[in-house]
Short mmCIF file of C-alpha atoms in Angstrom, two decimals:
data_model
loop_
_atom_site.label_atom_id
_atom_site.label_comp_id
_atom_site.label_asym_id
_atom_site.label_seq_id
_atom_site.Cartn_x
_atom_site.Cartn_y
_atom_site.Cartn_z
CA MET K 23 187.02 -41.00 140.78
CA SER K 24 189.33 -42.80 138.36
CA GLY K 25 192.47 -40.91 136.96
CA SER K 26 190.84 -40.74 133.27
CA ASN K 27 187.66 -39.19 134.50
CA THR K 28 189.71 -36.52 136.81
CA VAL K 29 191.23 -35.60 133.53
CA HIS K 30 187.94 -35.76 131.63
CA SER K 31 186.80 -33.16 134.04
CA LEU K 32 189.49 -30.98 134.20
CA GLU K 33 189.50 -30.65 130.54
CA ARG K 34 185.61 -29.77 130.55
CA GLY K 35 186.47 -27.18 133.07
CA LEU K 36 189.29 -25.65 131.42
CA ALA K 37 187.10 -25.62 128.00
CA ILE K 38 184.43 -23.76 130.26
CA LEU K 39 186.95 -21.23 131.38
CA ARG K 40 188.25 -20.51 128.11
CA ILE K 41 184.82 -19.81 126.80
CA VAL K 42 184.13 -17.34 129.55
CA ALA K 43 187.49 -15.89 128.92
CA GLY K 44 186.49 -15.27 125.42
CA SER K 45 183.45 -13.40 126.23
CA GLY K 46 185.70 -10.59 127.37
CA THR K 47 184.22 -7.74 129.42
CA ALA K 48 180.48 -8.53 127.86
CA GLY K 49 180.52 -11.76 129.83
CA PHE K 50 178.44 -14.87 128.60
CA ARG K 51 174.96 -16.26 129.70
CA LEU K 52 174.53 -19.64 130.79
CA THR K 53 172.81 -20.26 127.53
CA ASP K 54 175.69 -18.91 125.51
CA ILE K 55 178.31 -21.03 127.08
CA VAL K 56 175.77 -24.10 126.92
CA ASN K 57 175.58 -23.24 123.01
CA LEU K 58 179.29 -22.84 122.75
CA ALA K 59 180.53 -25.66 124.79
CA GLY K 60 178.26 -28.19 122.97
CA MET K 61 177.75 -29.68 126.53
CA HIS K 62 174.57 -30.64 128.82
CA LYS K 63 172.97 -27.62 130.41
CA ALA K 64 173.24 -29.22 133.67
CA SER K 65 177.11 -30.12 133.36
CA VAL K 66 177.81 -26.67 132.21
CA ALA K 67 176.07 -25.46 135.39
CA ARG K 68 178.00 -27.44 137.51
CA ILE K 69 181.23 -26.89 136.34
CA LEU K 70 180.36 -22.93 136.17
CA ASP K 71 179.49 -23.40 139.93
CA THR K 72 182.51 -24.85 140.76
CA LEU K 73 184.57 -22.16 138.96
CA VAL K 74 182.67 -19.62 140.77
CA ASN K 75 183.37 -21.34 144.15
CA GLY K 76 187.01 -21.52 143.36
CA GLN K 77 187.11 -17.89 142.61
CA ALA K 78 188.12 -18.49 138.76
CA ILE K 79 185.02 -16.81 137.60
CA ARG K 80 182.38 -14.60 138.85
CA LYS K 81 178.37 -14.43 138.06
CA GLY K 82 177.16 -10.81 137.91
CA ALA K 83 174.12 -9.27 139.09
CA ASP K 84 173.15 -9.64 134.96
CA LYS K 85 173.56 -13.23 135.32
CA ARG K 86 176.35 -13.28 133.25
CA TYR K 87 179.58 -14.83 133.67
CA TYR K 88 182.92 -13.34 133.58
CA VAL K 89 186.44 -14.05 134.65
CA ASP K 90 187.30 -12.96 138.24
CA ASP K 91 189.76 -10.01 137.94
CA ALA K 92 191.81 -11.50 140.60
CA PHE K 93 192.05 -15.00 138.89
CA ARG K 94 193.19 -13.10 135.98
CA ALA K 95 195.84 -11.28 137.90
CA VAL K 96 197.63 -14.30 139.06
CA PHE K 97 198.55 -15.14 135.78
CA GLY K 98 199.81 -11.31 134.86
CA MET K 99 196.83 -10.72 132.97
CA PRO K 100 196.13 -6.69 133.36
CA LYS K 101 193.29 -5.62 135.26
CA SER K 102 190.11 -5.37 133.59
CA THR K 103 188.50 -1.98 132.87
CA THR K 104 185.85 -2.88 135.16
CA MET K 105 187.88 -3.35 137.93
CA ILE K 106 189.53 -0.27 137.54
CA ARG K 107 186.69 1.88 137.35
CA ASP K 108 184.65 -0.04 140.09
CA ALA K 109 187.78 0.75 142.33
CA VAL K 110 188.00 4.65 141.17
CA ARG K 111 184.54 5.65 141.12
CA PRO K 112 184.41 6.54 144.72
CA ALA K 113 187.64 8.69 144.05
CA ILE K 114 185.64 10.22 141.19
CA SER K 115 182.95 11.25 143.10
CA ARG K 116 184.64 12.81 145.74
CA VAL K 117 186.33 15.03 142.92
CA VAL K 118 182.70 16.11 141.99
CA GLU K 119 181.51 16.88 145.18
CA ASP K 120 184.41 18.81 146.36
CA LEU K 121 184.98 21.03 143.16
CA GLY K 122 181.81 20.85 141.53
CA ASP K 123 183.09 20.23 137.94
CA ALA K 124 182.93 17.52 135.86
CA ALA K 125 185.54 14.67 136.50
CA PHE K 126 186.62 11.62 134.63
CA LEU K 127 188.53 8.10 134.63
CA SER K 128 190.51 7.51 131.57
CA VAL K 129 192.68 4.37 130.80
CA ARG K 130 195.31 3.75 128.13
CA SER K 131 194.06 1.88 125.10
CA GLY K 132 196.98 1.28 122.54
CA PHE K 133 198.00 4.88 121.28
CA ASP K 134 194.72 6.40 122.88
CA SER K 135 193.22 7.43 125.94
CA LEU K 136 189.59 6.06 126.42
CA CYS K 137 187.15 7.52 128.69
CA VAL K 138 185.53 4.75 130.84
CA GLU K 139 183.72 7.00 133.62
CA ARG K 140 182.01 10.31 133.51
CA HIS K 141 180.78 12.22 136.43
CA VAL K 142 178.85 15.55 135.98
CA GLY K 143 179.20 18.27 139.00
CA TRP K 144 176.86 20.45 140.66
CA TYR K 145 178.42 23.71 139.23
CA ALA K 146 176.15 25.40 136.53
CA MET K 147 178.36 25.46 133.63
CA GLN K 148 180.27 21.87 133.03
CA ALA K 149 182.97 21.11 130.38
CA LEU K 150 181.65 18.11 129.35
CA SER K 151 184.32 17.51 126.55
CA LEU K 152 184.40 13.89 126.93
CA ASN K 153 181.83 10.96 127.10
CA VAL K 154 182.28 7.65 128.26
CA GLY K 155 183.72 5.60 125.07
CA SER K 156 185.40 8.80 123.93
CA ARG K 157 188.73 8.38 122.61
CA ARG K 158 191.51 11.16 122.29
CA PRO K 159 195.34 10.64 121.35
CA LEU K 160 197.35 10.15 124.20
CA GLY K 161 198.78 13.78 125.38
CA ILE K 162 195.60 15.37 124.51
CA GLY K 163 193.82 16.16 127.31
CA ALA K 164 194.88 16.31 131.08
CA GLY K 165 193.76 12.58 131.65
CA ALA K 166 195.68 11.40 128.48
CA MET K 167 198.71 13.54 129.19
CA SER K 168 199.04 12.08 132.78
CA LEU K 169 198.88 8.56 131.07
CA LEU K 170 201.54 9.64 128.49
CA ALA K 171 203.80 11.08 130.80
CA HIS K 172 204.38 7.98 132.70
CA LEU K 173 205.24 5.94 129.72
CA GLY K 174 208.98 4.81 128.90
CA GLU K 175 211.00 6.89 126.92
CA ASP K 176 210.96 4.57 124.03
CA GLU K 177 207.22 4.30 124.05
CA GLN K 178 207.07 7.95 124.33
CA GLU K 179 208.77 8.48 121.18
CA THR K 180 206.71 5.93 119.37
CA ILE K 181 203.70 8.03 120.26
CA PHE K 182 205.43 11.44 119.26
CA ALA K 183 206.21 9.76 116.05
CA ASP K 184 202.64 8.71 115.45
CA LEU K 185 201.12 11.98 116.48
CA PRO K 186 201.33 14.43 113.54
CA ARG K 187 198.94 12.42 111.28
CA ARG K 188 196.20 12.32 114.51
CA LEU K 189 196.20 15.97 115.26
CA SER K 190 194.35 17.12 112.20
CA ALA K 191 191.50 17.38 114.61
CA PHE K 192 193.71 19.75 117.02
CA PRO K 193 195.35 21.92 114.55
CA HIS K 194 196.14 24.23 117.60
CA ILE K 195 198.18 21.59 119.17
CA THR K 196 201.78 20.70 117.92
CA VAL K 197 203.62 17.67 118.71
CA GLU K 198 206.52 19.53 120.62
CA GLU K 199 203.73 21.10 122.72
CA VAL K 200 202.87 17.70 123.82
CA ARG K 201 206.12 16.55 124.62
CA ARG K 202 206.95 19.49 126.31
CA GLU K 203 204.07 19.37 128.63
CA ALA K 204 204.60 15.34 128.76
CA ALA K 205 207.85 16.30 130.40
CA VAL K 206 206.43 18.87 132.93
CA THR K 207 203.59 16.87 134.00
CA ARG K 208 206.08 13.80 134.76
CA VAL K 209 208.04 16.26 137.03
CA LYS K 210 205.17 17.85 138.86
CA ASP K 211 203.26 14.54 138.71
CA TYR K 212 200.22 16.31 137.74
CA ALA K 213 198.97 17.89 134.29
CA HIS K 214 197.61 21.16 134.22
CA LEU K 215 196.35 22.01 130.61
CA PRO K 216 194.84 25.61 130.52
CA ASN K 217 193.50 26.44 126.85
CA PHE K 218 194.99 23.15 125.83
CA VAL K 219 192.30 21.29 124.15
CA VAL K 220 189.36 23.84 124.01
CA PRO K 221 189.93 27.48 124.22
CA GLY K 222 188.51 28.57 127.64
CA MET K 223 188.47 25.34 129.23
CA THR K 224 191.23 23.98 131.68
CA GLY K 225 191.97 20.40 132.46
CA MET K 226 193.76 18.76 135.70
CA GLY K 227 194.87 15.42 135.61
CA ILE K 228 196.62 12.74 137.62
CA ALA K 229 198.02 9.18 137.13
CA ILE K 230 196.80 6.31 139.37
CA ARG K 231 198.69 3.17 140.20
CA ASP K 232 197.59 -0.17 141.30
CA GLY K 233 199.23 -2.46 144.21
CA ASP K 234 202.05 -2.99 142.12
CA GLY K 235 203.06 0.53 141.26
CA ILE K 236 201.83 0.06 137.38
CA VAL K 237 200.14 3.19 136.23
CA VAL K 238 196.47 2.19 135.15
CA GLY K 239 194.40 5.10 134.76
CA ALA K 240 194.03 8.63 135.13
CA ILE K 241 191.62 10.66 137.08
CA SER K 242 191.05 14.38 135.45
CA VAL K 243 188.89 17.12 136.15
CA ALA K 244 187.88 19.95 133.51
CA ALA K 245 186.29 23.44 134.12
CA VAL K 246 185.15 26.45 132.18
CA GLY K 247 186.75 29.76 132.70
CA GLU K 248 189.34 29.93 135.54
CA ARG K 249 187.92 27.79 137.75
CA LEU K 250 190.81 25.50 137.86
CA ASN K 251 193.55 28.52 137.68
CA GLY K 252 194.38 31.06 140.73
CA PRO K 253 193.18 30.41 144.08
CA ARG K 254 191.19 27.21 143.08
CA HIS K 255 194.35 25.54 141.42
CA GLU K 256 195.41 24.41 144.66
CA LEU K 257 192.32 23.11 145.95
CA ALA K 258 191.74 21.35 142.56
CA LEU K 259 195.41 19.81 143.02
CA ARG K 260 194.50 18.76 146.68
CA THR K 261 191.42 17.23 145.66
CA LEU K 262 192.91 15.18 142.72
CA ARG K 263 195.55 14.18 145.20
CA GLU K 264 193.26 12.81 147.70
CA ALA K 265 191.15 11.06 145.16
CA ARG K 266 194.37 9.22 143.63
CA GLN K 267 195.04 8.14 147.85
CA VAL K 268 191.71 6.70 147.87
CA ALA K 269 191.74 4.92 144.48
CA GLU K 270 195.13 3.52 144.82
CA GLU K 271 194.28 2.03 148.44
CA ARG K 272 191.25 0.43 146.93
CA LEU K 273 193.42 -0.94 144.05
CA ALA K 274 195.98 -2.00 146.64
CA ASN K 275 193.32 -3.78 148.47
CA GLY K 276 192.42 -5.67 145.29
CA SER K 277 196.20 -6.68 144.65
CA SER K 278 195.90 -8.15 148.14
CA GLU K 279 192.99 -10.28 147.09
CA VAL K 280 195.27 -11.56 144.38
CA HIS K 281 197.98 -12.87 146.31
CA SER K 282 195.81 -14.35 148.82
CA ILE K 283 194.25 -16.33 146.21
CA ALA K 284 197.57 -16.94 144.42
CA GLU K 285 198.28 -18.71 147.88
CA ARG K 286 195.66 -20.84 147.81
CA ILE K 287 196.44 -21.87 144.25
CA ALA K 288 199.83 -22.65 145.33
CA SER K 289 198.83 -24.48 148.66
#
């Protein structure tokens, strides 16, 4: 292949990669990419196959194309919500099985905590205060508090300054209470919030880190009455810590795959 043809092929490959990256977490179908690229379908299919084989993109079971999470991480891009959710899902299932109460995975989204996974437990009364897609200000809830507690001081102060206008939906909570609980959570390395967001409900949460030690989410559990207080408090805390270990091991394995791909790219 001549130099000009090589450059042309590289340009087309980069153009396709850029299009797939632009789809975000939604992904694009082959027909979507063909329309956006303005190229022949067979050419686009060949380029996509090459990118998949090179682990730059992946083809989902839904036949949509996505930028591979490991490829993203090689270039310092944050892990996608999908990658975090897939890694943490078994840990959340364990929490639900052991405690019987609803468990959640939350990630940071700006000044918010975003619920991206919810598992309902087997206990008769469930504290279903969050749905997948629900947002709360950082600090409002056990998962949100765990995310807030591990931010740097400057980021926390920015969030505290913005909180007053956002607490109208939670009139019983003050900024000083959030500030105090964030400090306690950081020291204890877990959040325990009885009657904090909803009277009669207790939440417990714990932050999870990826293989680089960066907080990427929080696992939390919510229960009615005293199910997370008294004798069951230690059970819940032990369960959350075990779940965190499972989640972080899976996330670390993902980081190992990233380093392997980085080595192949550099070689």
